[in-house]
Amino acid sequence: MSLNTAEIAQASKLDGARRDALHFIDGAFTTGSTGRSWQNRSPIDNSVIGLVHEAGEAEVDAAVTAARRALTGEWGRMSVEARCTLLGAVADEINRRFDEFLAAECLDTGKPVSLASHIDIPRGAANFKMFTDVIKTVSTEFFPTPTPDGTGAINYALRKPKGVIGVISPWNLPLLLMTWKVGPALACGNTVVVKPSEETPLTTTLLGEVMNAVGMPKGVFNVVHGFGPNSAGEFLTRHKGVDAITFTGETRTGEAIMKAAADGVRPVSFELGGKNAAIVFADADLDKAIEGTMRSAFANCGQVCLGTERVYVQRPVFEDFVARLKAGAEGLKLGHPEDKGVTLGPLVSQEHRDKVLSYYRKAVEEGAIVVTGGGIPEMPAHLAEGAWVQPTIWTGLPETAAVVREEIFGPCCHIQPFDTEEEAIHLANDTPYGLACAVWTENLSRAHRVAARMEVGLCWVNSWFLRDLRTPFGGSKASGIGREGGLHSLEFYTELSNVCIKL
Ligand code: NAD
Ligand code: 6OD
């Protein structure tokens, strides 16, 4: 018997007041002064989780002002060692309150507990530890320089925080993707103002409690809630007190934020949309390719930026691959996050479901063969109002079809046969996006050859979403600007300042 949302919240100690999302500014929770709020609804059953308070310009300004003040206070004077110890305590406190974070994430997103407990929450904590290891061990350059008078000079670089970082995050992996930016930003000594997605405000708000519990100085971590245009997102990115902006979300939103960042020439780091391909060669281990494509197409209900929406399969194994992926998709168990064996949750919202369903209809209009799915599944009465869709597979569409070209962000993929390696590379690269791809082959030479030619930031071979947090992460073409991860995050979140000393 599944619990309803109120019961999950009860069991997880998220009482009514704490399920209302307040801003966290200068170490204190506040509803702000706009008087505006909206209902946060659970995608599981459309029930109301709580209220989210909307920030106006005054709240955003208060948050940025607090963050600026913190740069020159106790936080700004703290040694790297002490800063890293504090961030380690943040990670420990998230882990200590694991069940609360888990319940909050599942309430907001509807994702299965089995997924969030393995990916979202552990990574949320790990993102605070990982970058402290990097900042403690990284060196900067040193050059001895000859001078005409023979005494010489030395040059060395200092790594300084950039200042106040505006963090704008999406709803698909809310805690993971927000901390992926907040972790390195703080490790480098910056302060942050975070605007989480309006769909998923809870775990970012909970993080405010964690910051206070570990004794984080006031103003280092701030949260404002709201929407994008003419709301907290735009107010934050336009605010002159924000020194740099890091954003994960849709490419179109990135364009708007880049325009805002142009005022004052503020740097941006963008992780944007994708229309990722998988290439399955006839020499692939098909068991592995099916297992990997099941995850890359359907995990998190297809709402992973790295997910596969275009699958190219070499003709000799095409029919077999389609039949096996169909069987896998039909074996997915949709249901309540808490229910045993559930592998697929709902989409994040009714609005997103409308978008995904519009592509399901478009696929048929464009002449697709619907291999499986294509609609709304029948769910038990207590879940019937949720944002459920069927996992869906199509074949038979031309490469010009909207469903093959545009990011859908749902549990669906189109499968197309190909004949030659050259053709597969061309098909996979024929997109304005360049985030990720998966190549399935047992031929080592082919793996290297094809990987080198993929126009993406991330190419997995015989795997998908296998992460080492030290590696460069990001997209090429319309999928992003810059790389984060390991040293690459440090490049964005610090300013290198060269000191030249004449001896
Ligand atoms: P979105 O762009 O709609 O929203 C992301 C955030 O931007 C939200 O907090 C939103 O309120 C805010 N926002 C919207 N308009 C804004 C504006 N004009 N100014 C400032 N802020 C604004 O994205 P989403 O729907 O939340 O997330 C899904 C998208 O994110 C997909 O396109 C997906 O591919 C992408 N994504 C990319 C990565 C990556 O690493 N490349 C990771 C996750 C998601
Ligand atoms: O694993 C990560 O660090 C990361 N940024 C994942 C992004 C997933 C996109 O939905």
XYZ file of C-alpha atoms and ligand atoms in Angstrom:
557
model
C 0.000 0.000 0.000
C 1.585 3.309 -0.976
C 1.683 6.350 1.240
C 0.073 9.566 0.062
C 2.192 12.702 -0.145
C 1.078 13.968 3.270
C 2.047 10.642 4.839
C 5.483 10.659 3.215
C 6.002 14.198 4.432
C 4.859 13.185 7.931
C 7.128 10.158 7.985
C 10.063 12.265 6.889
C 9.533 14.999 9.477
C 8.745 17.562 6.778
C 5.884 19.201 8.644
C 3.457 21.615 6.975
C 5.536 24.724 7.680
C 8.705 23.152 6.314
C 6.993 22.022 3.161
C 6.328 25.696 2.435
C 9.376 26.968 0.615
C 10.704 30.214 2.090
C 13.632 32.272 0.893
C 16.865 31.845 2.822
C 18.608 35.194 3.020
C 21.531 36.120 5.271
C 21.076 32.983 7.362
C 17.335 33.445 8.011
C 14.170 32.055 6.450
C 11.692 34.657 5.224
C 8.481 34.772 3.219
C 9.636 38.087 1.766
C 7.429 41.079 1.151
C 5.813 40.509 -2.261
C 2.807 38.739 -0.795
C 2.938 36.446 -3.812
C 3.164 32.672 -3.601
C 2.178 29.624 -5.615
C 1.123 26.081 -4.859
C 3.805 23.436 -5.184
C 1.997 20.377 -6.542
C 3.222 16.811 -6.465
C 3.483 15.231 -9.924
C 2.593 11.898 -8.325
C -1.067 12.751 -7.714
C -1.346 16.514 -8.259
C -1.887 17.086 -4.531
C -0.649 20.314 -2.955
C 2.669 19.858 -1.159
C 2.899 23.403 0.164
C 3.308 27.039 -0.797
C 6.336 28.586 -2.452
C 6.917 32.276 -1.786
C 7.908 34.388 -4.768
C 10.827 36.770 -4.439
C 10.687 40.242 -5.906
C 13.532 42.637 -6.636
C 13.810 43.562 -2.941
C 14.411 39.942 -1.839
C 16.922 39.332 -4.614
C 18.711 42.547 -3.724
C 18.772 41.569 -0.028
C 20.235 38.173 -0.919
C 22.916 39.631 -3.199
C 23.775 42.290 -0.611
C 24.136 39.622 2.094
C 26.326 37.559 -0.225
C 28.566 40.571 -0.963
C 28.883 41.363 2.730
C 29.855 37.762 3.510
C 32.758 37.968 1.049
C 34.602 40.369 3.316
C 33.510 38.892 6.654
C 34.476 35.728 8.503
C 34.054 33.640 5.316
C 36.407 35.834 3.302
C 39.066 35.589 6.001
C 38.734 31.838 6.533
C 41.667 29.616 5.559
C 41.160 27.115 2.761
C 41.517 24.329 5.345
C 38.755 25.744 7.571
C 36.490 26.389 4.581
C 36.932 22.799 3.410
C 36.216 21.429 6.890
C 32.963 23.383 6.947
C 31.961 22.093 3.516
C 32.782 18.564 4.652
C 30.364 19.157 7.529
C 27.691 20.217 5.021
C 28.125 16.899 3.203
C 27.942 14.978 6.498
C 24.795 16.842 7.558
C 23.061 16.097 4.232
C 23.899 12.430 4.777
C 22.675 12.570 8.393
C 19.366 14.031 7.152
C 19.346 11.742 4.108
C 15.711 10.632 4.590
C 14.407 14.188 4.737
C 16.249 15.157 1.556
C 15.062 11.977 -0.106
C 11.424 12.571 0.822
C 11.597 16.206 -0.273
C 13.146 15.304 -3.646
C 10.626 12.541 -4.298
C 7.703 14.786 -3.335
C 8.836 17.519 -5.717
C 9.814 15.319 -8.669
C 7.889 12.057 -8.222
C 11.054 10.086 -9.011
C 11.371 6.589 -7.532
C 13.029 6.366 -4.120
C 15.273 3.665 -5.599
C 16.707 6.236 -8.036
C 16.933 9.296 -5.779
C 18.514 7.305 -2.954
C 21.271 6.078 -5.294
C 21.914 9.159 -7.388
C 20.358 12.460 -6.345
C 20.983 12.590 -2.598
C 24.398 10.864 -2.392
C 25.680 13.065 -5.228
C 24.175 16.106 -3.493
C 26.441 15.364 -0.536
C 29.458 14.248 -2.595
C 29.473 17.511 -4.558
C 30.497 19.310 -1.347
C 33.364 16.924 -0.564
C 34.830 16.400 -4.001
C 35.761 20.035 -4.719
C 37.387 20.522 -1.333
C 39.855 17.787 -2.346
C 40.577 19.651 -5.573
C 41.023 23.119 -4.061
C 43.311 21.790 -1.324
C 45.694 20.128 -3.760
C 45.720 22.334 -6.856
C 48.827 24.392 -7.537
C 49.255 27.516 -9.641
C 51.969 28.469 -12.090
C 55.414 29.828 -11.194
C 57.860 31.294 -13.703
C 61.297 32.722 -13.010
C 61.815 35.508 -15.564
C 65.217 36.844 -16.682
C 65.543 40.659 -16.791
C 68.106 42.844 -18.673
C 69.760 43.967 -15.400
C 70.409 40.368 -14.492
C 68.528 40.375 -11.180
C 65.483 38.650 -12.625
C 61.867 38.479 -11.557
C 59.494 35.817 -10.402
C 55.891 35.333 -11.451
C 53.303 33.349 -9.605
C 49.541 33.156 -9.874
C 47.051 33.528 -7.054
C 43.669 31.857 -7.249
C 40.982 34.182 -5.875
C 37.227 33.732 -5.559
C 35.207 35.464 -8.282
C 32.783 36.997 -5.807
C 29.010 36.539 -5.702
C 27.866 33.700 -7.962
C 24.281 33.580 -9.234
C 23.198 29.934 -9.523
C 20.107 29.131 -11.622
C 19.134 25.471 -11.553
C 16.561 23.170 -13.207
C 14.072 20.625 -11.899
C 15.252 17.277 -13.254
C 17.977 16.497 -10.679
C 17.346 19.401 -8.320
C 19.749 18.742 -5.437
C 22.442 17.105 -7.581
C 22.590 19.872 -10.185
C 22.351 22.739 -7.698
C 25.121 21.380 -5.449
C 27.222 20.562 -8.529
C 27.594 24.354 -8.795
C 27.285 25.478 -5.168
C 29.892 22.920 -3.979
C 32.784 24.209 -6.133
C 31.649 27.843 -5.874
C 31.917 27.707 -2.071
C 35.069 25.569 -2.079
C 36.701 28.370 -4.067
C 35.640 30.954 -1.469
C 32.753 32.588 -3.328
C 29.315 33.264 -1.925
C 26.144 32.228 -3.757
C 22.561 33.241 -4.406
C 20.607 30.259 -5.726
C 17.353 30.396 -7.665
C 16.094 26.801 -7.828
C 13.481 25.743 -10.342
C 9.963 26.823 -9.467
C 8.955 23.146 -9.867
C 11.351 21.795 -7.236
C 12.050 24.221 -4.402
C 12.272 21.865 -1.418
C 15.784 20.395 -1.273
C 17.453 23.767 -1.944
C 15.427 25.234 0.908
C 16.392 22.346 3.207
C 20.023 23.062 2.416
C 19.568 26.423 4.156
C 18.814 24.527 7.396
C 21.943 22.448 6.865
C 24.073 25.582 6.395
C 22.860 27.016 9.692
C 23.290 23.678 11.480
C 26.979 23.441 10.544
C 27.684 27.088 11.380
C 28.121 28.452 7.873
C 28.585 32.228 8.193
C 25.449 34.182 7.314
C 25.145 35.326 3.732
C 27.427 32.684 2.220
C 24.513 30.601 0.914
C 21.257 32.339 -0.038
C 18.119 31.088 -1.757
C 15.420 33.055 -3.547
C 12.361 31.419 -5.062
C 10.529 32.471 -8.173
C 10.165 32.074 -11.913
C 12.343 33.202 -14.813
C 11.250 36.242 -16.829
C 10.153 39.248 -14.745
C 10.705 37.242 -11.591
C 13.538 36.079 -9.340
C 15.528 34.447 -12.174
C 15.677 37.597 -14.258
C 16.164 39.871 -11.220
C 19.113 37.756 -10.106
C 20.839 37.516 -13.476
C 20.392 41.262 -14.104
C 21.618 42.249 -10.627
C 24.857 44.251 -10.904
C 26.122 42.783 -7.623
C 26.365 39.302 -9.180
C 29.874 38.696 -10.483
C 29.292 35.488 -12.473
C 26.337 33.325 -13.448
C 26.223 29.559 -13.619
C 23.128 28.057 -15.205
C 21.711 24.656 -16.055
C 18.563 24.508 -18.139
C 17.144 24.953 -21.607
C 19.208 26.445 -24.398
C 16.540 29.129 -24.984
C 16.778 30.227 -21.343
C 20.558 30.299 -21.684
C 20.193 32.792 -24.521
C 18.088 35.088 -22.308
C 20.546 34.801 -19.405
C 23.506 35.487 -21.670
C 21.878 38.760 -22.732
C 21.408 39.696 -19.074
C 25.024 38.771 -18.297
C 26.289 40.967 -21.138
C 25.476 44.008 -18.988
C 28.614 44.351 -16.924
C 30.402 41.687 -19.019
C 29.795 38.960 -16.415
C 31.127 35.454 -17.182
C 28.710 32.575 -17.656
C 28.936 28.817 -17.349
C 26.093 27.083 -19.177
C 24.938 23.457 -19.136
C 22.095 23.406 -21.658
C 19.828 21.114 -23.628
C 20.655 18.161 -25.828
C 19.291 15.759 -28.430
C 21.705 12.989 -27.670
C 22.393 10.024 -29.916
C 23.337 6.445 -29.176
C 25.094 4.424 -31.888
C 24.777 0.664 -31.645
C 27.128 -1.217 -33.960
C 26.423 -4.782 -35.042
C 29.567 -5.842 -33.150
C 28.192 -4.501 -29.843
C 27.435 -6.703 -26.872
C 23.672 -6.377 -27.280
C 22.880 -7.216 -23.658
C 25.012 -4.277 -22.524
C 23.631 -1.999 -25.229
C 20.046 -2.785 -24.271
C 20.709 -2.337 -20.551
C 22.490 0.979 -21.189
C 19.874 2.298 -23.606
C 17.069 1.339 -21.217
C 18.707 3.645 -18.681
C 19.689 6.405 -21.097
C 16.230 6.601 -22.668
C 13.986 6.004 -19.664
C 15.800 6.751 -16.373
C 14.236 9.612 -14.429
C 11.314 9.311 -16.873
C 13.612 10.495 -19.678
C 14.300 13.767 -17.889
C 18.093 13.626 -17.944
C 19.951 16.116 -20.110
C 22.397 13.360 -21.103
C 19.586 10.984 -22.071
C 19.278 9.318 -25.450
C 16.392 10.386 -27.692
C 17.932 9.208 -30.999
C 19.189 5.669 -31.367
C 21.045 4.577 -34.517
C 21.354 0.809 -34.842
C 23.355 -1.048 -37.507
C 21.021 -2.894 -39.844
C 21.975 -6.529 -39.029
C 20.898 -6.089 -35.373
C 18.172 -3.479 -35.899
C 15.100 -5.746 -35.619
C 16.515 -7.595 -32.630
C 17.463 -4.353 -30.860
C 14.018 -2.793 -31.406
C 12.252 -5.927 -30.150
C 14.417 -6.119 -27.045
C 14.143 -2.418 -26.190
C 10.356 -2.705 -26.650
C 10.257 -5.613 -24.225
C 12.366 -3.635 -21.757
C 10.156 -0.535 -22.012
C 7.030 -2.619 -21.536
C 8.626 -4.197 -18.455
C 9.121 -0.869 -16.683
C 6.984 -0.524 -13.582
C 5.273 2.810 -13.208
C 4.163 3.802 -9.747
C 4.504 5.680 -6.527
C 8.100 6.552 -5.545
C 7.829 4.470 -2.386
C 6.369 1.334 -3.968
C 8.626 -1.693 -4.241
C 9.962 -2.457 -7.698
C 8.922 0.878 -9.217
C 11.300 1.906 -12.010
C 9.461 4.832 -13.594
C 7.900 7.888 -11.970
C 5.720 10.566 -13.516
C 6.990 13.585 -15.463
C 7.721 16.608 -13.308
C 4.467 18.503 -13.935
C 1.217 18.616 -15.867
C 2.690 21.368 -18.076
C 5.688 19.226 -18.965
C 3.369 16.293 -19.651
C 1.388 18.480 -22.094
C 4.668 19.230 -23.901
C 5.756 15.582 -24.050
C 2.297 14.438 -25.181
C 2.324 17.060 -27.921
C 5.454 15.322 -29.285
C 3.749 11.922 -28.939
C 0.947 13.258 -31.167
C 3.388 14.949 -33.540
C 5.280 11.674 -34.012
C 2.119 10.016 -35.306
C 1.278 13.003 -37.509
C 4.798 12.845 -38.939
C 4.309 9.175 -39.853
C 6.089 7.312 -37.052
C 5.573 3.625 -36.356
C 4.722 3.523 -32.661
C 6.621 0.479 -31.418
C 5.291 0.892 -27.901
C 3.594 3.507 -25.735
C 2.544 6.828 -27.189
C -0.014 7.891 -24.610
C -1.101 8.098 -20.997
C -0.965 4.879 -18.968
C -3.835 3.649 -16.848
C -2.905 4.286 -13.246
C -4.673 3.293 -10.015
C -7.262 5.814 -8.805
C -5.042 7.438 -6.157
C -2.391 8.246 -8.801
C -4.703 9.021 -11.713
C -4.237 12.797 -11.417
C -0.433 12.522 -11.664
C 1.703 13.535 -14.659
C 2.137 9.997 -16.029
C 3.107 9.096 -19.587
C 3.947 5.798 -21.238
C 7.550 5.008 -22.133
C 7.536 5.291 -25.895
C 9.582 4.039 -28.838
C 9.191 5.072 -32.463
C 10.742 4.006 -35.732
C 10.261 5.107 -39.329
C 10.601 8.880 -39.060
C 12.749 10.953 -41.416
C 15.694 12.751 -39.807
C 13.919 16.052 -40.505
C 10.968 15.194 -38.203
C 10.503 17.510 -35.205
C 10.523 14.485 -32.907
C 13.995 13.566 -34.180
C 15.392 17.096 -34.107
C 13.949 18.733 -30.972
C 14.635 17.944 -27.326
C 11.523 16.329 -25.829
C 12.819 15.498 -22.328
C 10.479 12.564 -21.850
C 10.760 8.749 -21.697
C 10.984 8.250 -25.445
C 13.341 7.597 -28.308
C 13.334 7.147 -32.065
C 15.321 4.229 -33.498
C 16.787 4.407 -36.989
C 18.844 1.816 -38.890
C 22.197 2.642 -40.513
C 24.666 0.730 -42.680
C 28.154 2.228 -42.379
C 30.262 3.771 -39.624
C 30.564 6.976 -41.641
C 26.790 7.221 -41.981
C 26.268 6.690 -38.245
C 28.731 9.437 -37.359
C 27.046 11.827 -39.773
C 23.556 11.060 -38.431
C 24.593 11.416 -34.795
C 26.361 14.739 -35.398
C 23.596 16.208 -37.542
C 22.065 18.337 -34.761
C 22.530 21.833 -33.395
C 23.168 20.264 -29.981
C 26.392 18.643 -28.742
C 26.014 17.411 -25.212
C 26.502 13.647 -24.958
C 26.432 10.368 -26.849
C 26.783 6.659 -26.204
C 28.675 4.365 -28.579
C 28.169 0.609 -28.320
C 30.836 -1.566 -29.946
C 33.245 -4.347 -28.944
C 35.748 -3.172 -31.575
C 38.408 -1.173 -29.729
C 39.735 0.674 -32.764
C 36.246 1.646 -33.829
C 35.472 2.891 -30.313
C 38.415 5.302 -30.357
C 37.844 6.304 -33.978
C 34.176 7.110 -33.525
C 34.571 8.764 -30.093
C 37.111 11.182 -31.547
C 34.662 12.300 -34.222
C 31.573 12.826 -32.059
C 30.721 16.538 -31.767
C 29.858 16.347 -28.072
C 31.237 17.300 -24.697
C 30.729 13.779 -23.307
C 31.110 10.518 -25.176
C 30.435 7.284 -23.363
C 31.607 3.996 -24.892
C 29.803 0.867 -23.703
C 28.351 2.817 -20.783
C 26.182 5.804 -19.986
C 26.222 8.373 -17.149
C 29.314 6.758 -15.639
C 30.711 9.744 -13.765
C 34.123 10.645 -12.428
C 33.701 14.106 -10.929
C 37.255 15.120 -11.849
C 36.520 14.963 -15.587
C 35.393 17.889 -17.787
C 31.598 18.034 -17.932
C 29.643 20.190 -20.360
C 28.300 20.527 -23.855
C 29.514 21.796 -27.197
C 27.501 23.629 -29.888
C 24.083 24.715 -28.499
C 24.499 22.473 -25.436
C 26.600 24.797 -23.363
C 29.465 27.117 -22.681
C 32.446 26.013 -20.620
C 33.200 22.903 -18.619
C 32.704 22.130 -14.948
C 34.093 19.257 -12.874
C 37.441 18.907 -11.088
C 39.933 21.561 -12.104
C 37.556 22.878 -14.753
C 35.145 24.107 -12.075
C 38.027 25.956 -10.473
C 38.682 27.708 -13.763
C 35.180 29.168 -13.662
C 34.795 29.833 -9.942
C 38.179 31.512 -9.423
C 39.993 34.427 -10.910
C 43.697 33.880 -11.543
C 45.763 36.882 -10.596
C 49.424 36.969 -11.621
C 51.955 38.508 -9.235
C 55.247 39.612 -10.831
C 58.045 40.475 -8.392
C 61.235 42.121 -9.606
C 64.104 40.790 -7.559
P 14.551 25.999 -17.857
O 15.559 26.661 -18.714
O 13.119 26.164 -18.194
O 14.687 26.503 -16.348
C 15.884 26.389 -15.641
C 15.950 27.496 -14.614
O 16.036 28.757 -15.268
C 14.737 27.569 -13.705
O 15.175 27.859 -12.405
C 13.964 28.740 -14.284
O 13.123 29.392 -13.359
C 15.092 29.645 -14.718
N 14.753 30.629 -15.737
C 13.862 30.509 -16.758
N 13.870 31.632 -17.511
C 14.788 32.467 -16.968
C 15.259 33.776 -17.294
N 14.784 34.448 -18.344
N 16.209 34.339 -16.511
C 16.707 33.665 -15.449
N 16.295 32.433 -15.082
C 15.352 31.839 -15.843
O 14.968 24.469 -17.780
P 14.189 23.281 -17.049
O 12.929 23.033 -17.812
O 14.120 23.573 -15.606
O 15.208 22.047 -17.247
C 15.197 21.221 -18.354
C 16.241 21.674 -19.360
O 17.514 21.717 -18.734
C 16.414 20.723 -20.528
O 16.605 21.477 -21.694
C 17.692 19.964 -20.194
O 18.379 19.434 -21.282
C 18.477 21.034 -19.520
N 19.511 20.450 -18.644
C 20.806 20.488 -19.047
C 21.801 19.911 -18.251
C 23.247 19.876 -18.672
O 24.089 19.487 -17.870
N 23.575 20.256 -19.879
C 21.441 19.303 -17.055
C 20.091 19.282 -16.687
C 19.129 19.869 -17.485
O 26.617 14.270 -13.104
C 26.707 15.491 -13.177
O 27.603 16.141 -12.611
C 25.715 16.244 -13.965
N 25.928 17.575 -14.072
C 24.684 15.582 -14.534
C 23.713 16.208 -15.354
C 22.599 15.547 -15.692
C 21.616 16.187 -16.492
O 20.428 16.016 -16.388
